[in-house]
Amino acid sequence: MIDRRTVRSSGLKALLGSMLAVGALVLSACGGGSSSSETGGIDLDATLRTTYAGVQTLDPAKNTGSTAMMSNTWPVYDRLLQISEDGEYLPMLATEWTFSPDGKTLTLKLRKGVTFSDGTPFDAETVKVNVERYKKEPMSADASAIIDNVEVVDNHTVKLHLTEASQQVLTAISSAAPGIMISPKALASVDLGTNAVGTGAWVVESFRPGQQVTYKRRTDEGGIWDPDTGKVARIEIESRTTDAAYAAVRSGQIDIALSNGNLAPLQPQIDSGQLIVRALKSATTTAAVYMNQTVKPFDDVRVRQAVNYAIDREAIVKALVPTTSARVQPMASSVNGFDESLEKMYPHDPAKAKQLLAEAGHADGLEAGTFYVANYAAFPDAAQVVQANLAEVGIKIDLELYDIRQLVTQYSKSKKPGSFHFLSFPGIEPGADLAFFLDNPLTLPGGVPDKTAQLIERIDDPTVSAEERASRAAEVIRYATEQAYFAPLWQGVPGWVQSNKVHGVEEGKAFLGVLGGQDLRHVWISK
């Protein structure tokens, strides 16, 4: 276990062995559960019961967490666009979108015949008032800043005039803010934070901030514009610890539970087909080891490369997060510009790591200081395995647990040599993603060379083809991987464990998947 302050690497090889033994069980879990009991018809009176981290408000303009907001409000709120699990933009309230030749205006054709649950029609004026509000509210202003103003062309056409040519606006309108559309009538209500009014197939029944939100199906005639939604009568989304969620899904108290990667407690139910594992391998969420270039010995690229060669990623993934994919490059596979060939750059090779350390003047090993470790999910256990991997080649590090919500900021302020936490992706646009974690002192204190920063700026250009943007992104990604700015570990999230009575998720309609969340609007429950 990791001490609340620091621990040394002694005895961790034994820990790695025990984790690999657990990994064998987990792998069999993922392979099991493919069969289920005979499917009955749709139970239109059913209640879908699931879990997710709670939110304090249902107002997307007052919440900083886009994925958490969407994961708690998908029953009621639709967005202008949505993102598929494999990273493609799909229609939602906007059915068509085109950029002007200079890339500074995005024209949206809006869906017709859509009404909010309070009877207000969805139209172009709705988009204008929502975006203008997002731009004014402090917590949503940054996410909406790329939009300069909204021009209403006609009832079902708007033009988003941008501050600069940018593909990033598509990600923005696929996210909570400025993508979620709220009834203009409800925007003036004092209870917007507790009584969300959207165009979705359900309406709020009750809300306990940070704990639970419950929805019931809309009953207004013609109110559900998407015939594939609204197939359960009620939805309960409750915040639970992993242990509590596992106990609840095992006993049948809930239908879907978030997985932390260790499925051993649910193995009997998975083997019997009672529970089904739903992985989200394409989620952009990527775990990584950060190395501070401004702190010795990580100012030397050879040391950073040695760290990458020393880590046994495949073993870590098999043992701790088998529903994810081992990752070498600092880019998710669902983002345009991902280069599969880069995944071969740093195989597990302790001898190569030792050679690089010797070339850097550390033939007898080195003390590399204390790394922060996010106190979340598999990070504490993974950090101990990495600690053992590094000790094997002569790099000794200590580990200190830290709150994941404050870790990035604290890491940059403290001058720690390294940290274990997520590579944060603002969306699926490679230009925005690379700027966020390469040209950002919070995630890369040493910064990137000016030339690389200029290359990043060229990526986010809607006037060129997707292939050209991918080519420009790949150039930067290759450079960052060669320079070993980070040591990525895995991509994806452990996903979900669901009852075999739950359907519609396995069909690939989990449109928050690329961000790590889950949109269950197409789910139905069999009788």
Short mmCIF file of C-alpha atoms in Angstrom, two decimals:
data_model
loop_
_atom_site.label_atom_id
_atom_site.label_comp_id
_atom_site.label_asym_id
_atom_site.label_seq_id
_atom_site.Cartn_x
_atom_site.Cartn_y
_atom_site.Cartn_z
CA MET A 1 0.00 0.00 0.00
CA ILE A 2 1.08 3.61 -0.51
CA ASP A 3 1.76 5.48 2.70
CA ARG A 4 -0.05 8.79 3.18
CA ARG A 5 3.39 10.43 2.86
CA THR A 6 6.00 8.31 1.09
CA VAL A 7 7.05 4.68 0.57
CA ARG A 8 10.13 2.97 -0.80
CA SER A 9 10.25 0.35 -3.52
CA SER A 10 11.26 -2.62 -1.38
CA GLY A 11 9.11 -5.70 -1.70
CA LEU A 12 7.14 -4.45 -4.67
CA LYS A 13 8.29 -7.19 -7.05
CA ALA A 14 6.22 -9.54 -4.95
CA LEU A 15 3.31 -7.15 -5.23
CA LEU A 16 3.64 -7.13 -9.03
CA GLY A 17 3.47 -10.92 -9.04
CA SER A 18 0.30 -10.92 -6.95
CA MET A 19 -1.28 -8.29 -9.22
CA LEU A 20 -0.57 -10.40 -12.28
CA ALA A 21 -2.30 -13.32 -10.59
CA VAL A 22 -5.34 -11.13 -10.01
CA GLY A 23 -5.08 -10.02 -13.65
CA ALA A 24 -5.59 -13.57 -14.85
CA LEU A 25 -8.92 -13.65 -13.02
CA VAL A 26 -9.94 -10.29 -14.40
CA LEU A 27 -9.11 -11.31 -17.96
CA SER A 28 -11.31 -14.35 -17.67
CA ALA A 29 -14.03 -12.05 -16.38
CA CYS A 30 -13.87 -9.92 -19.51
CA GLY A 31 -14.07 -12.98 -21.70
CA GLY A 32 -17.04 -14.36 -19.80
CA GLY A 33 -20.61 -13.22 -19.66
CA SER A 34 -21.19 -13.25 -23.39
CA SER A 35 -24.28 -15.39 -23.05
CA SER A 36 -27.44 -14.20 -21.36
CA SER A 37 -30.88 -15.46 -20.52
CA GLU A 38 -33.47 -15.41 -23.26
CA THR A 39 -34.47 -11.85 -24.07
CA GLY A 40 -38.05 -10.90 -23.31
CA GLY A 41 -39.95 -7.97 -24.76
CA ILE A 42 -39.39 -4.34 -23.82
CA ASP A 43 -40.62 -3.51 -20.33
CA LEU A 44 -41.98 0.01 -20.86
CA ASP A 45 -42.77 0.30 -17.14
CA ALA A 46 -39.20 -0.47 -16.04
CA THR A 47 -36.89 1.77 -14.01
CA LEU A 48 -33.26 2.01 -15.11
CA ARG A 49 -31.05 2.25 -12.01
CA THR A 50 -27.42 3.25 -12.45
CA THR A 51 -24.53 5.07 -10.78
CA TYR A 52 -22.26 8.01 -11.45
CA ALA A 53 -20.43 10.69 -9.46
CA GLY A 54 -22.97 13.21 -8.23
CA VAL A 55 -23.26 16.87 -9.22
CA GLN A 56 -24.31 19.79 -7.04
CA THR A 57 -26.42 21.45 -9.74
CA LEU A 58 -28.24 20.44 -12.91
CA ASP A 59 -27.37 23.75 -14.58
CA PRO A 60 -24.52 23.11 -17.08
CA ALA A 61 -23.48 26.77 -16.90
CA LYS A 62 -22.76 26.41 -13.18
CA ASN A 63 -20.75 23.15 -13.27
CA THR A 64 -17.12 22.79 -14.40
CA GLY A 65 -17.27 19.05 -15.15
CA SER A 66 -18.64 18.51 -18.66
CA THR A 67 -18.64 14.70 -18.57
CA ALA A 68 -20.10 14.56 -15.05
CA MET A 69 -22.82 17.02 -16.07
CA MET A 70 -23.76 15.07 -19.20
CA SER A 71 -23.63 11.74 -17.35
CA ASN A 72 -26.17 13.06 -14.83
CA THR A 73 -28.44 14.97 -17.22
CA TRP A 74 -28.57 12.95 -20.47
CA PRO A 75 -32.22 11.93 -19.80
CA VAL A 76 -33.38 15.54 -20.01
CA TYR A 77 -30.78 17.51 -21.97
CA ASP A 78 -29.88 17.14 -25.65
CA ARG A 79 -26.87 18.84 -27.28
CA LEU A 80 -26.39 20.46 -30.66
CA LEU A 81 -24.06 17.66 -31.77
CA GLN A 82 -22.89 14.41 -30.20
CA ILE A 83 -19.70 12.39 -30.42
CA SER A 84 -19.64 8.68 -31.22
CA GLU A 85 -17.47 6.22 -29.36
CA ASP A 86 -14.96 6.11 -32.20
CA GLY A 87 -14.59 9.89 -32.27
CA GLU A 88 -16.98 11.02 -35.00
CA TYR A 89 -19.39 13.94 -34.79
CA LEU A 90 -23.03 12.94 -35.18
CA PRO A 91 -26.27 14.93 -35.49
CA MET A 92 -28.39 15.69 -32.47
CA LEU A 93 -30.36 18.94 -32.29
CA ALA A 94 -28.33 20.17 -35.24
CA THR A 95 -28.67 17.94 -38.30
CA GLU A 96 -26.11 19.58 -40.63
CA TRP A 97 -23.02 21.71 -40.08
CA THR A 98 -20.71 23.48 -42.54
CA PHE A 99 -17.76 25.86 -42.20
CA SER A 100 -17.34 28.97 -44.32
CA PRO A 101 -14.34 29.04 -46.71
CA ASP A 102 -12.27 31.03 -44.20
CA GLY A 103 -13.22 28.68 -41.33
CA LYS A 104 -14.53 31.51 -39.15
CA THR A 105 -18.26 30.81 -39.44
CA LEU A 106 -20.09 27.57 -38.67
CA THR A 107 -23.61 27.24 -40.09
CA LEU A 108 -25.98 24.85 -38.31
CA LYS A 109 -29.21 23.44 -39.70
CA LEU A 110 -31.48 22.66 -36.74
CA ARG A 111 -33.87 19.78 -36.21
CA LYS A 112 -37.52 20.66 -36.80
CA GLY A 113 -40.53 19.63 -34.72
CA VAL A 114 -38.67 19.50 -31.38
CA THR A 115 -40.25 20.89 -28.21
CA PHE A 116 -39.01 21.35 -24.67
CA SER A 117 -40.92 19.60 -21.90
CA ASP A 118 -42.52 22.94 -20.93
CA GLY A 119 -44.01 23.24 -24.44
CA THR A 120 -41.51 25.79 -25.77
CA PRO A 121 -40.43 25.03 -29.36
CA PHE A 122 -36.74 24.51 -30.07
CA ASP A 123 -35.54 26.94 -32.75
CA ALA A 124 -32.69 29.20 -33.80
CA GLU A 125 -33.49 31.81 -31.16
CA THR A 126 -33.09 29.06 -28.54
CA VAL A 127 -29.50 28.50 -29.68
CA LYS A 128 -28.76 32.22 -29.57
CA VAL A 129 -30.02 32.81 -26.01
CA ASN A 130 -28.32 29.66 -24.67
CA VAL A 131 -24.92 30.42 -26.19
CA GLU A 132 -25.08 34.04 -25.06
CA ARG A 133 -25.81 32.87 -21.50
CA TYR A 134 -22.95 30.36 -21.54
CA LYS A 135 -20.59 33.12 -22.68
CA LYS A 136 -21.61 35.35 -19.76
CA GLU A 137 -21.52 32.77 -16.96
CA PRO A 138 -18.04 32.53 -15.34
CA MET A 139 -17.88 28.72 -15.26
CA SER A 140 -18.91 28.24 -18.89
CA ALA A 141 -17.30 31.31 -20.45
CA ASP A 142 -14.00 29.64 -21.36
CA ALA A 143 -15.73 26.66 -22.99
CA SER A 144 -17.80 29.06 -25.10
CA ALA A 145 -15.11 31.63 -25.84
CA ILE A 146 -14.43 30.36 -29.38
CA ILE A 147 -17.93 31.61 -30.36
CA ASP A 148 -17.95 35.37 -30.87
CA ASN A 149 -21.66 35.73 -31.59
CA VAL A 150 -24.71 33.87 -32.93
CA GLU A 151 -26.64 35.04 -35.98
CA VAL A 152 -30.21 33.82 -36.46
CA VAL A 153 -30.69 33.18 -40.20
CA ASP A 154 -34.18 31.71 -39.99
CA ASN A 155 -36.19 29.62 -37.53
CA HIS A 156 -34.02 26.55 -38.07
CA THR A 157 -30.67 27.95 -39.20
CA VAL A 158 -27.98 29.73 -37.18
CA LYS A 159 -24.51 30.95 -37.92
CA LEU A 160 -21.89 30.73 -35.19
CA HIS A 161 -19.35 33.47 -35.90
CA LEU A 162 -16.05 32.43 -34.35
CA THR A 163 -13.20 34.46 -32.86
CA GLU A 164 -10.84 32.56 -35.16
CA ALA A 165 -10.94 29.67 -37.62
CA SER A 166 -11.24 26.63 -35.40
CA GLN A 167 -12.42 23.05 -35.62
CA GLN A 168 -12.63 23.08 -31.83
CA VAL A 169 -16.10 24.64 -31.91
CA LEU A 170 -17.51 21.24 -32.93
CA THR A 171 -16.26 19.69 -29.70
CA ALA A 172 -17.64 22.65 -27.77
CA ILE A 173 -21.19 22.26 -29.08
CA SER A 174 -20.99 18.49 -28.44
CA SER A 175 -20.22 19.15 -24.76
CA ALA A 176 -22.24 20.33 -21.79
CA ALA A 177 -21.45 24.00 -22.39
CA PRO A 178 -22.20 25.49 -24.85
CA GLY A 179 -23.77 22.36 -26.39
CA ILE A 180 -26.70 21.62 -24.03
CA MET A 181 -29.88 23.43 -25.02
CA ILE A 182 -32.19 24.61 -22.22
CA SER A 183 -35.71 25.96 -22.61
CA PRO A 184 -35.52 29.78 -22.91
CA LYS A 185 -38.49 30.00 -20.55
CA ALA A 186 -36.62 27.94 -17.94
CA LEU A 187 -33.49 30.08 -18.17
CA ALA A 188 -35.28 32.77 -16.22
CA SER A 189 -36.38 30.35 -13.49
CA VAL A 190 -34.79 30.46 -10.05
CA ASP A 191 -34.93 26.64 -9.77
CA LEU A 192 -32.97 25.85 -12.96
CA GLY A 193 -30.28 24.14 -10.88
CA THR A 194 -32.79 21.60 -9.55
CA ASN A 195 -35.45 21.47 -12.26
CA ALA A 196 -33.79 20.99 -15.64
CA VAL A 197 -36.01 21.65 -18.67
CA GLY A 198 -34.73 20.13 -21.90
CA THR A 199 -35.80 18.39 -25.11
CA GLY A 200 -34.94 14.88 -23.87
CA ALA A 201 -37.38 12.01 -23.37
CA TRP A 202 -37.59 12.43 -19.59
CA VAL A 203 -38.21 15.16 -17.03
CA VAL A 204 -36.81 15.62 -13.53
CA GLU A 205 -38.79 13.89 -10.79
CA SER A 206 -36.46 14.62 -7.86
CA PHE A 207 -32.91 15.83 -7.22
CA ARG A 208 -30.68 15.53 -4.16
CA PRO A 209 -27.46 17.48 -4.89
CA GLY A 210 -24.39 15.27 -4.91
CA GLN A 211 -26.43 12.14 -4.21
CA GLN A 212 -29.20 11.25 -6.63
CA VAL A 213 -31.28 12.50 -9.54
CA THR A 214 -34.45 10.72 -10.67
CA TYR A 215 -36.28 11.17 -13.97
CA LYS A 216 -39.67 10.09 -15.32
CA ARG A 217 -40.71 9.68 -18.94
CA ARG A 218 -42.38 12.63 -20.71
CA THR A 219 -46.10 12.24 -21.28
CA ASP A 220 -46.76 15.25 -23.56
CA GLU A 221 -47.97 14.06 -26.95
CA GLY A 222 -45.19 14.12 -29.56
CA GLY A 223 -42.69 15.40 -27.00
CA ILE A 224 -40.13 12.63 -27.60
CA TRP A 225 -38.51 13.52 -30.93
CA ASP A 226 -36.17 10.48 -31.05
CA PRO A 227 -38.26 7.26 -31.26
CA ASP A 228 -35.28 5.19 -30.09
CA THR A 229 -35.36 6.87 -26.67
CA GLY A 230 -37.84 6.89 -23.80
CA LYS A 231 -38.04 3.12 -23.51
CA VAL A 232 -37.88 3.06 -19.71
CA ALA A 233 -40.44 4.76 -17.48
CA ARG A 234 -38.02 6.05 -14.85
CA ILE A 235 -34.28 6.57 -14.44
CA GLU A 236 -32.38 6.72 -11.15
CA ILE A 237 -28.76 7.95 -11.18
CA GLU A 238 -27.18 7.65 -7.74
CA SER A 239 -23.69 8.35 -6.43
CA ARG A 240 -22.13 5.24 -4.84
CA THR A 241 -18.69 4.03 -3.89
CA THR A 242 -17.34 1.17 -6.02
CA ASP A 243 -17.91 -1.39 -3.25
CA ALA A 244 -21.49 -0.22 -2.74
CA ALA A 245 -22.16 -0.20 -6.50
CA TYR A 246 -20.75 -3.72 -6.88
CA ALA A 247 -22.90 -5.00 -4.02
CA ALA A 248 -25.97 -3.33 -5.52
CA VAL A 249 -25.50 -4.67 -9.06
CA ARG A 250 -24.68 -8.14 -7.69
CA SER A 251 -27.91 -8.21 -5.67
CA GLY A 252 -30.02 -6.72 -8.46
CA GLN A 253 -30.68 -3.41 -6.68
CA ILE A 254 -29.23 -1.52 -9.66
CA ASP A 255 -28.94 -2.38 -13.34
CA ILE A 256 -25.61 -0.80 -14.32
CA ALA A 257 -22.52 -0.10 -12.18
CA LEU A 258 -19.27 1.66 -12.93
CA SER A 259 -16.32 -0.73 -12.89
CA ASN A 260 -12.99 0.13 -11.27
CA GLY A 261 -11.15 -2.53 -13.31
CA ASN A 262 -11.11 -5.24 -10.66
CA LEU A 263 -14.02 -7.49 -11.58
CA ALA A 264 -13.08 -10.38 -9.30
CA PRO A 265 -15.88 -9.62 -6.78
CA LEU A 266 -18.42 -10.01 -9.60
CA GLN A 267 -16.81 -13.02 -11.27
CA PRO A 268 -19.48 -15.61 -10.39
CA GLN A 269 -22.26 -13.43 -11.82
CA ILE A 270 -20.20 -12.66 -14.93
CA ASP A 271 -19.43 -16.34 -15.50
CA SER A 272 -23.10 -17.25 -15.18
CA GLY A 273 -24.18 -14.56 -17.64
CA GLN A 274 -26.17 -12.65 -15.04
CA LEU A 275 -23.86 -9.65 -15.52
CA ILE A 276 -22.26 -8.37 -18.72
CA VAL A 277 -19.01 -6.36 -18.96
CA ARG A 278 -19.22 -3.24 -21.13
CA ALA A 279 -15.73 -1.81 -21.70
CA LEU A 280 -15.04 1.69 -23.05
CA LYS A 281 -11.67 1.12 -24.69
CA SER A 282 -12.03 4.09 -27.01
CA ALA A 283 -12.60 6.62 -24.23
CA THR A 284 -9.99 9.35 -24.54
CA THR A 285 -9.19 9.12 -20.82
CA THR A 286 -5.49 8.24 -20.67
CA ALA A 287 -3.41 7.47 -17.58
CA ALA A 288 0.21 8.60 -17.61
CA VAL A 289 3.38 9.23 -15.66
CA TYR A 290 4.32 12.89 -15.90
CA MET A 291 8.02 13.83 -15.79
CA ASN A 292 9.03 17.40 -14.99
CA GLN A 293 11.65 18.54 -17.51
CA THR A 294 12.65 21.43 -15.24
CA VAL A 295 13.78 19.04 -12.49
CA LYS A 296 16.83 16.78 -12.64
CA PRO A 297 17.23 14.04 -13.76
CA PHE A 298 14.22 14.45 -16.08
CA ASP A 299 15.76 17.38 -17.91
CA ASP A 300 17.66 14.67 -19.83
CA VAL A 301 15.64 13.03 -22.61
CA ARG A 302 17.62 9.80 -22.16
CA VAL A 303 16.35 9.45 -18.60
CA ARG A 304 12.77 10.06 -19.72
CA GLN A 305 13.18 7.48 -22.46
CA ALA A 306 14.66 5.04 -19.95
CA VAL A 307 11.52 5.39 -17.83
CA ASN A 308 9.39 4.52 -20.86
CA TYR A 309 11.46 1.42 -21.65
CA ALA A 310 11.43 0.31 -17.99
CA ILE A 311 7.64 0.23 -17.59
CA ASP A 312 5.85 -3.04 -18.28
CA ARG A 313 2.60 -1.55 -19.56
CA GLU A 314 1.07 -4.80 -20.74
CA ALA A 315 1.51 -6.37 -17.31
CA ILE A 316 -0.05 -3.36 -15.60
CA VAL A 317 -3.05 -3.38 -17.93
CA LYS A 318 -3.59 -7.12 -17.58
CA ALA A 319 -3.39 -6.94 -13.81
CA LEU A 320 -5.28 -3.76 -13.05
CA VAL A 321 -7.31 -2.39 -15.98
CA PRO A 322 -7.81 -5.25 -18.46
CA THR A 323 -10.72 -3.53 -20.21
CA THR A 324 -8.37 -0.75 -21.38
CA SER A 325 -5.46 -0.63 -23.86
CA ALA A 326 -1.77 -0.14 -23.08
CA ARG A 327 -0.62 3.17 -24.50
CA VAL A 328 2.80 4.63 -25.46
CA GLN A 329 1.98 7.87 -27.31
CA PRO A 330 0.30 10.86 -25.63
CA MET A 331 -2.75 10.73 -27.88
CA ALA A 332 -5.92 8.67 -27.64
CA SER A 333 -6.82 6.31 -30.47
CA SER A 334 -10.16 8.03 -31.01
CA VAL A 335 -8.51 11.39 -31.76
CA ASN A 336 -7.57 12.35 -35.32
CA GLY A 337 -3.78 11.99 -35.65
CA PHE A 338 -3.27 8.88 -33.54
CA ASP A 339 -0.39 6.86 -35.01
CA GLU A 340 -0.55 3.12 -34.35
CA SER A 341 3.10 2.68 -35.37
CA LEU A 342 4.22 4.76 -32.37
CA GLU A 343 2.91 2.09 -30.02
CA LYS A 344 6.00 0.04 -30.83
CA MET A 345 8.44 2.78 -29.83
CA TYR A 346 8.88 1.79 -26.18
CA PRO A 347 8.54 -1.97 -25.62
CA HIS A 348 9.28 -3.25 -22.13
CA ASP A 349 13.10 -3.43 -22.32
CA PRO A 350 14.96 -3.06 -18.99
CA ALA A 351 18.33 -3.60 -20.72
CA LYS A 352 17.68 -0.67 -23.07
CA ALA A 353 16.62 1.45 -20.09
CA LYS A 354 19.87 0.68 -18.26
CA GLN A 355 21.89 1.49 -21.40
CA LEU A 356 20.25 4.90 -21.70
CA LEU A 357 20.81 5.63 -18.01
CA ALA A 358 24.50 4.75 -18.40
CA GLU A 359 24.77 7.07 -21.40
CA ALA A 360 23.22 9.81 -19.27
CA GLY A 361 25.85 9.28 -16.57
CA HIS A 362 23.76 7.14 -14.20
CA ALA A 363 25.31 3.71 -14.65
CA ASP A 364 25.02 3.09 -10.90
CA GLY A 365 21.39 4.21 -10.76
CA LEU A 366 19.87 7.39 -9.36
CA GLU A 367 17.51 8.82 -6.76
CA ALA A 368 14.69 10.56 -8.64
CA GLY A 369 12.65 11.95 -5.75
CA THR A 370 8.98 11.79 -4.83
CA PHE A 371 6.16 11.46 -7.36
CA TYR A 372 2.58 12.48 -6.64
CA VAL A 373 -0.01 9.73 -7.15
CA ALA A 374 -3.67 10.45 -7.85
CA ASN A 375 -5.82 8.85 -5.17
CA TYR A 376 -8.23 7.54 -7.77
CA ALA A 377 -9.10 4.25 -9.47
CA ALA A 378 -6.07 2.10 -10.36
CA PHE A 379 -3.43 4.81 -9.93
CA PRO A 380 -2.21 3.83 -6.43
CA ASP A 381 -1.65 0.18 -7.43
CA ALA A 382 -0.24 1.06 -10.85
CA ALA A 383 2.20 3.50 -9.27
CA GLN A 384 3.60 0.76 -7.07
CA VAL A 385 4.16 -1.49 -10.08
CA VAL A 386 5.89 1.32 -11.98
CA GLN A 387 7.97 2.01 -8.88
CA ALA A 388 9.12 -1.61 -8.94
CA ASN A 389 9.81 -1.47 -12.71
CA LEU A 390 11.97 1.62 -12.27
CA ALA A 391 13.83 0.16 -9.29
CA GLU A 392 14.76 -2.82 -11.45
CA VAL A 393 16.72 -0.56 -13.81
CA GLY A 394 18.19 1.63 -11.05
CA ILE A 395 15.72 4.53 -10.80
CA LYS A 396 14.45 4.93 -7.25
CA ILE A 397 11.31 6.98 -6.66
CA ASP A 398 9.06 7.59 -3.67
CA LEU A 399 5.27 7.91 -3.93
CA GLU A 400 2.88 10.33 -2.25
CA LEU A 401 -0.91 10.14 -2.56
CA TYR A 402 -2.68 13.34 -3.51
CA ASP A 403 -6.25 14.40 -4.22
CA ILE A 404 -6.81 14.02 -7.97
CA ARG A 405 -8.91 17.19 -8.18
CA GLN A 406 -5.98 19.33 -7.03
CA LEU A 407 -3.07 17.30 -8.28
CA VAL A 408 -2.27 18.98 -11.61
CA THR A 409 -2.14 22.47 -10.14
CA GLN A 410 -0.19 21.30 -7.10
CA TYR A 411 2.28 19.38 -9.30
CA SER A 412 3.22 22.49 -11.28
CA LYS A 413 3.60 24.60 -8.14
CA SER A 414 5.63 22.11 -6.10
CA LYS A 415 8.40 21.35 -8.63
CA LYS A 416 7.92 17.65 -7.94
CA PRO A 417 9.91 15.51 -10.40
CA GLY A 418 6.83 13.62 -11.50
CA SER A 419 3.22 12.62 -11.04
CA PHE A 420 0.75 9.84 -11.82
CA HIS A 421 -2.54 11.17 -13.17
CA PHE A 422 -4.62 11.52 -16.32
CA LEU A 423 -3.71 13.20 -19.57
CA SER A 424 -6.69 15.52 -19.87
CA PHE A 425 -8.31 15.77 -23.29
CA PRO A 426 -10.59 18.80 -23.86
CA GLY A 427 -12.32 16.83 -26.61
CA ILE A 428 -11.48 14.99 -29.82
CA GLU A 429 -9.77 17.82 -31.71
CA PRO A 430 -6.01 17.08 -31.86
CA GLY A 431 -5.02 20.75 -31.98
CA ALA A 432 -6.87 21.56 -28.77
CA ASP A 433 -5.68 18.36 -27.09
CA LEU A 434 -2.01 18.87 -27.97
CA ALA A 435 -2.13 22.51 -26.91
CA PHE A 436 -3.67 21.48 -23.60
CA PHE A 437 -1.10 18.91 -22.55
CA LEU A 438 2.01 19.97 -24.49
CA ASP A 439 1.84 23.76 -24.58
CA ASN A 440 0.60 24.08 -21.00
CA PRO A 441 2.77 24.78 -17.91
CA LEU A 442 0.31 22.91 -15.69
CA THR A 443 0.91 19.62 -17.49
CA LEU A 444 4.32 20.20 -19.07
CA PRO A 445 6.25 22.69 -16.90
CA GLY A 446 9.22 22.70 -19.27
CA GLY A 447 7.06 23.66 -22.21
CA VAL A 448 7.69 22.68 -25.83
CA PRO A 449 10.03 24.27 -28.38
CA ASP A 450 8.57 27.25 -30.24
CA LYS A 451 8.58 25.29 -33.49
CA THR A 452 6.40 22.58 -31.97
CA ALA A 453 4.02 25.15 -30.50
CA GLN A 454 3.67 26.68 -33.96
CA LEU A 455 2.93 23.26 -35.44
CA ILE A 456 0.18 22.75 -32.84
CA GLU A 457 -1.43 26.04 -33.87
CA ARG A 458 -1.61 24.83 -37.49
CA ILE A 459 -3.57 21.70 -36.59
CA ASP A 460 -6.83 23.38 -35.59
CA ASP A 461 -7.70 24.61 -39.08
CA PRO A 462 -11.18 23.79 -40.45
CA THR A 463 -10.21 25.04 -43.94
CA VAL A 464 -8.03 21.99 -44.59
CA SER A 465 -9.04 18.34 -44.86
CA ALA A 466 -9.27 15.97 -41.93
CA GLU A 467 -6.39 14.03 -43.46
CA GLU A 468 -4.18 17.13 -43.48
CA ARG A 469 -5.07 17.93 -39.86
CA ALA A 470 -4.24 14.35 -38.92
CA SER A 471 -0.89 14.59 -40.71
CA ARG A 472 0.00 17.80 -38.88
CA ALA A 473 -1.04 16.29 -35.56
CA ALA A 474 0.94 13.10 -36.20
CA GLU A 475 4.11 15.16 -36.71
CA VAL A 476 3.75 16.73 -33.26
CA ILE A 477 2.73 13.47 -31.61
CA ARG A 478 5.78 11.66 -33.00
CA TYR A 479 8.08 14.40 -31.72
CA ALA A 480 6.47 14.36 -28.26
CA THR A 481 6.75 10.56 -28.12
CA GLU A 482 10.40 10.59 -29.20
CA GLN A 483 11.14 13.23 -26.58
CA ALA A 484 9.35 11.08 -23.99
CA TYR A 485 7.55 14.06 -22.49
CA PHE A 486 5.29 11.58 -20.70
CA ALA A 487 5.15 7.87 -20.02
CA PRO A 488 1.54 6.98 -20.90
CA LEU A 489 0.25 3.79 -19.29
CA TRP A 490 -3.22 2.96 -20.58
CA GLN A 491 -6.12 4.46 -22.50
CA GLY A 492 -9.76 3.93 -21.74
CA VAL A 493 -11.85 3.46 -18.63
CA PRO A 494 -12.83 0.18 -16.98
CA GLY A 495 -16.37 0.77 -18.17
CA TRP A 496 -19.53 -0.76 -16.84
CA VAL A 497 -21.01 -3.97 -15.51
CA GLN A 498 -24.68 -4.38 -16.35
CA SER A 499 -27.54 -6.78 -15.84
CA ASN A 500 -28.30 -9.11 -18.74
CA LYS A 501 -31.74 -7.51 -18.84
CA VAL A 502 -30.20 -4.22 -20.02
CA HIS A 503 -30.06 -3.75 -23.80
CA GLY A 504 -29.19 -0.97 -26.22
CA VAL A 505 -25.76 -0.18 -24.72
CA GLU A 506 -23.96 -2.97 -26.54
CA GLU A 507 -25.13 -1.54 -29.87
CA GLY A 508 -22.54 1.22 -29.70
CA LYS A 509 -24.92 4.04 -28.86
CA ALA A 510 -22.96 5.25 -25.84
CA PHE A 511 -22.30 8.73 -27.14
CA LEU A 512 -20.33 9.94 -24.14
CA GLY A 513 -17.97 6.99 -24.52
CA VAL A 514 -15.18 8.97 -26.14
CA LEU A 515 -15.12 11.26 -23.11
CA GLY A 516 -15.32 8.44 -20.59
CA GLY A 517 -18.97 8.84 -19.60
CA GLN A 518 -22.08 7.01 -20.66
CA ASP A 519 -25.21 8.15 -22.46
CA LEU A 520 -27.90 5.53 -21.86
CA ARG A 521 -30.77 7.21 -23.72
CA HIS A 522 -31.22 4.23 -26.04
CA VAL A 523 -31.30 1.62 -23.25
CA TRP A 524 -34.27 -0.65 -22.76
CA ILE A 525 -34.92 -3.35 -20.17
CA SER A 526 -36.40 -6.72 -21.04
CA LYS A 527 -39.29 -8.26 -19.14
#
